[in-house]
Short mmCIF file of C-alpha atoms in Angstrom, two decimals:
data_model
loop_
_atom_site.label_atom_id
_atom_site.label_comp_id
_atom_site.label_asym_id
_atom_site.label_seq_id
_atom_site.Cartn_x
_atom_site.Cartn_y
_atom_site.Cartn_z
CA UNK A 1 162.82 169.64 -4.26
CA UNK A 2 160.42 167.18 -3.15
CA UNK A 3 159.76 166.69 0.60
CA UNK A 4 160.55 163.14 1.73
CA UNK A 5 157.65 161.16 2.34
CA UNK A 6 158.03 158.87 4.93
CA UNK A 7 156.34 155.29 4.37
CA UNK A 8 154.65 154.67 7.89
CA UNK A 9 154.05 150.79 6.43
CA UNK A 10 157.80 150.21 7.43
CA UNK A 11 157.87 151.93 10.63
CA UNK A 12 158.17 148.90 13.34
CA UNK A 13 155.75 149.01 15.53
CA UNK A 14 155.97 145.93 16.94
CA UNK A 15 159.77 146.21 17.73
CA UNK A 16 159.17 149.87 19.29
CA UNK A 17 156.08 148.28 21.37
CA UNK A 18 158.55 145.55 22.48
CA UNK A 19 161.56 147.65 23.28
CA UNK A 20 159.47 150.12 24.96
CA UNK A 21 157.72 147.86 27.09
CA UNK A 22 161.07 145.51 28.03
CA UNK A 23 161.85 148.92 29.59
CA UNK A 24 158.90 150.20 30.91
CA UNK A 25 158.84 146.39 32.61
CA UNK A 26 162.52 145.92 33.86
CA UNK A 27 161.70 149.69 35.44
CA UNK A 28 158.93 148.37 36.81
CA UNK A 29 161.33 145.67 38.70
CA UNK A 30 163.76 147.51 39.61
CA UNK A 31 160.84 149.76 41.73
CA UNK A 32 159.78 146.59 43.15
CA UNK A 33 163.16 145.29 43.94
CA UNK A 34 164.63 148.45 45.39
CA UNK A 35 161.82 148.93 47.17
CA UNK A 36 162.40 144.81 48.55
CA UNK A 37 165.54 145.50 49.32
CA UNK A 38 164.76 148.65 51.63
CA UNK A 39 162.03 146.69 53.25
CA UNK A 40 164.55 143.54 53.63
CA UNK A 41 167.17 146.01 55.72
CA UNK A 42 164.80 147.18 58.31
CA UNK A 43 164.13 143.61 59.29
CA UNK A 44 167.49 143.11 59.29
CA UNK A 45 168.14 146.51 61.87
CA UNK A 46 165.20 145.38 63.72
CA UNK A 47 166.28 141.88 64.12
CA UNK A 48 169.48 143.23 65.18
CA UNK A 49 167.74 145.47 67.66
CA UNK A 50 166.49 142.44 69.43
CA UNK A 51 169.42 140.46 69.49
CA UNK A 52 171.12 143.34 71.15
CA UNK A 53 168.31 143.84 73.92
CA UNK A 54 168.30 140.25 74.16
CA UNK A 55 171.86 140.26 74.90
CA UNK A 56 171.68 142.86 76.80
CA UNK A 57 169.07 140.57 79.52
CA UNK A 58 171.89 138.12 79.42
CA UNK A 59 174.70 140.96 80.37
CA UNK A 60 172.56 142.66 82.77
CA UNK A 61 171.69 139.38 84.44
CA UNK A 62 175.35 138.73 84.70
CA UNK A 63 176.13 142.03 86.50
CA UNK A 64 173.21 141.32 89.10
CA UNK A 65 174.97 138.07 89.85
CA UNK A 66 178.19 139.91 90.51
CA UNK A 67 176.73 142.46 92.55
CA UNK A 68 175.87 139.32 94.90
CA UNK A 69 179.09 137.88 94.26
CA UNK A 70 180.57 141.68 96.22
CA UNK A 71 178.17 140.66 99.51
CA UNK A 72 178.80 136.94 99.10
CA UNK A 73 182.58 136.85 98.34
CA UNK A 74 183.97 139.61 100.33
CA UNK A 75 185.41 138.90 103.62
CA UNK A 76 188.40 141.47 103.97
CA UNK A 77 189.54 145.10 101.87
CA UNK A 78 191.61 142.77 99.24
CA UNK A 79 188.58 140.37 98.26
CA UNK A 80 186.39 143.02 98.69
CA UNK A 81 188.55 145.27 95.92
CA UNK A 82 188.94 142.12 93.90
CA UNK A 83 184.91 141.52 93.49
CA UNK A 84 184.02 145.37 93.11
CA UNK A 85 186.38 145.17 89.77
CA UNK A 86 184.49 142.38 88.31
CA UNK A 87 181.33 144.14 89.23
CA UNK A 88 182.43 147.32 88.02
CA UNK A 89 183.92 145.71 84.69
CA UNK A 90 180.09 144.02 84.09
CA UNK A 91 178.33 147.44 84.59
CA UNK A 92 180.41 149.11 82.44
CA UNK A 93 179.80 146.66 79.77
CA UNK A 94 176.10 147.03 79.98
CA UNK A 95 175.94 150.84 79.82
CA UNK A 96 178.45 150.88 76.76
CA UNK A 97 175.36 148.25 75.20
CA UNK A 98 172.94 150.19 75.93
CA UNK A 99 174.33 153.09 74.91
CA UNK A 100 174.86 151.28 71.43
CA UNK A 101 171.27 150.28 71.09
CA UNK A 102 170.12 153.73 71.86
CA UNK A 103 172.21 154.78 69.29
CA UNK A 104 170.88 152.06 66.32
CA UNK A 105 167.68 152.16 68.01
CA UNK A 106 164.89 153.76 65.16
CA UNK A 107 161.57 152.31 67.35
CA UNK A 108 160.21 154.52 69.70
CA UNK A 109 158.90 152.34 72.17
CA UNK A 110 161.71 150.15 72.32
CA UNK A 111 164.09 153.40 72.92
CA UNK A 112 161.97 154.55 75.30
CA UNK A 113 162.53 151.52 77.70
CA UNK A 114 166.04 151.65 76.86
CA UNK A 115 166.56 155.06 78.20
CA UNK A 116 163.89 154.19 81.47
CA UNK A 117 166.58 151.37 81.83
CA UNK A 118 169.54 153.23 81.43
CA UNK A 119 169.12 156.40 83.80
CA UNK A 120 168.06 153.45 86.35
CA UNK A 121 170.95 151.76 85.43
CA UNK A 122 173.38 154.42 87.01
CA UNK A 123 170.75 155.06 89.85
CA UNK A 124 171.64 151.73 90.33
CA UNK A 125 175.10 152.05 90.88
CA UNK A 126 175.25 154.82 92.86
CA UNK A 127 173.16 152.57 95.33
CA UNK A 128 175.23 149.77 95.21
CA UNK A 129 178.17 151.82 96.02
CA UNK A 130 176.21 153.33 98.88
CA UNK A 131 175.26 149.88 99.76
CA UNK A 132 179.39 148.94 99.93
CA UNK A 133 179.88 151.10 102.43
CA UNK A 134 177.52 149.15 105.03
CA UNK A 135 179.14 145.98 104.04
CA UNK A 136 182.47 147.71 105.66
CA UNK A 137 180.66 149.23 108.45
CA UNK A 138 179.43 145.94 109.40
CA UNK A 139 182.93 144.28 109.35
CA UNK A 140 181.37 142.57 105.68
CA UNK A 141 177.99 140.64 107.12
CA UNK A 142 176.26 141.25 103.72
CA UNK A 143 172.62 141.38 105.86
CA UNK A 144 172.07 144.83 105.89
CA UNK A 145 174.09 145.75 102.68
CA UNK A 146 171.84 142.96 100.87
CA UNK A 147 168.55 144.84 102.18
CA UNK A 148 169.28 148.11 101.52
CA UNK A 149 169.63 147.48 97.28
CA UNK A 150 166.67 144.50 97.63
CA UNK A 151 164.79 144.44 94.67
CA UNK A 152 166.26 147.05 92.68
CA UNK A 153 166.87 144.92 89.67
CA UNK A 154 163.65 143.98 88.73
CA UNK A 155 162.67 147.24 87.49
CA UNK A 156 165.30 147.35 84.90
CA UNK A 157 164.55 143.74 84.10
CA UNK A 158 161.35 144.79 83.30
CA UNK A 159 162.51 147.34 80.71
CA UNK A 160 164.60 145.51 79.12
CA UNK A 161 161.45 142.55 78.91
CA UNK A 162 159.15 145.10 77.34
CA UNK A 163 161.79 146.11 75.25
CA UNK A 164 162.91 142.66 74.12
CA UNK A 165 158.75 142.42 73.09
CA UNK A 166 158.66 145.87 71.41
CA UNK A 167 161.75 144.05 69.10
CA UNK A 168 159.43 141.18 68.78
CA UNK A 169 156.60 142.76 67.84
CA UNK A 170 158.40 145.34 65.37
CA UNK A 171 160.12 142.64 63.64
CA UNK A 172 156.63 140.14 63.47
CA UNK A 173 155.16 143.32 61.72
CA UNK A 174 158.18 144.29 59.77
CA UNK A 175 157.86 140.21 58.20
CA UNK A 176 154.04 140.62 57.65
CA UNK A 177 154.41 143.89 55.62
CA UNK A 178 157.01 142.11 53.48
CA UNK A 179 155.27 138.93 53.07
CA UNK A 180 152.28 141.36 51.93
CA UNK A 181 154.08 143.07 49.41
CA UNK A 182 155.38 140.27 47.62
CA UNK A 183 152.39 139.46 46.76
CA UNK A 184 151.15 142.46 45.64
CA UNK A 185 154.18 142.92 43.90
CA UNK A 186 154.05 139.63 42.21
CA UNK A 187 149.98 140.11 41.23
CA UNK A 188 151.48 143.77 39.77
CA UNK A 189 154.46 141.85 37.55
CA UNK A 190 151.70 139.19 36.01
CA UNK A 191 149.75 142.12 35.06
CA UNK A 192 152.15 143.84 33.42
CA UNK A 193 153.16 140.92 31.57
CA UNK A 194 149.69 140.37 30.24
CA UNK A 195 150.13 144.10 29.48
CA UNK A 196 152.96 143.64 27.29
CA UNK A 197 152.26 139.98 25.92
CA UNK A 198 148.87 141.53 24.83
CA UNK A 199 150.49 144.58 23.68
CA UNK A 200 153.04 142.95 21.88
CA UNK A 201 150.11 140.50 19.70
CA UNK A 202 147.90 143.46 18.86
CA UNK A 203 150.99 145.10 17.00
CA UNK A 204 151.54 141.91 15.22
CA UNK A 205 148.72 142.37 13.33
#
């Protein structure tokens, strides 16, 4: 029995050399476009980091205003009670935000002025509470109430400002790194096209 010669004349190059470089390309794509999308989701988490510190200014600022509110608005036990409970609904809303933002937060300097401002945040309180307790002793004249806490806010504006720019600047780099990687990645798919295109004519022959 003869053994079976095989005639390599037939064998299609050209059709293997295009099949196997279609799939050596769309590979090549799907690297680049996983590797997009990945990029593409930590600006997203970023971006939502900062609209959560920003919103957390906002909220904060709000609970400073109702803290003056208590001093401002409270002339007996009943309007006194009725202005703590505002206040004390407004701080609990900030410390379940920050809480939240600790817990999405991936950026270390960002997190670490988000837990400076959060373990000054209950400081905070426990000094405003003190601070209630001269507004009754002084039949609720706010003046010595309203010096005792004086100032104690802008600390924790402060970390949430450097925290609001650690967002920034994370999410400005986070952009620059993508915009750079398009066009690598775009320079890489043109070559690999002239790869193929060239690969493809030479088996023509």
């Amino acid at each position: 029995m003869k053994p079976v010669e095989i005639n390599r004349s037939r064998i299609p190059w050209a059709l293997i050399a295009k099949v196997g470089g279609s799939a050596a390309f769309f590979f090549w794509f799907y690297m680049i476009w996983n590797s997009s999308v990945e990029l593409h989701e930590q600006i997203k988490t970023t971006s939502d980091h900062y609209s959560a510190v920003h919103q957390l200014q906002v909220d904060y600022k709000n609970e400073v205003q109702e803290w003056k509110n208590v001093l401002l608005r409270s002339k007996n036990q009943e309007t006194l009670n009725q202005q703590w409970l505002i206040y004390d609904t407004q701080h609990m809303k900030v410390t379940s935000a920050v809480q939240a933002a600790l817990l999405q937060s991936d950026v270390r300097y960002l997190t670490e002025n988000l837990k400076s401002f959060d373990e000054a945040h209950s400081a905070n309180y426990q000094q405003y509470k003190n601070s209630v307790q001269l507004l009754l002793r002084n039949r609720f004249d706010p003046v010595e109430a309203d010096t005792a806490v004086k100032s104690i806010d802008r600390p924790l504006l402060e970390y949430l400002q450097t925290a609001d720019t650690a967002a920034q600047d994370e999410t400005r780099r986070l952009n620059e790194t993508l915009a750079y990687k398009s066009r690598t990645q775009i320079e890489q798919s043109l070559v690999v096209l002239a790869f193929l295109a060239m690969l493809v004519i030479w088996f023509k022959r």
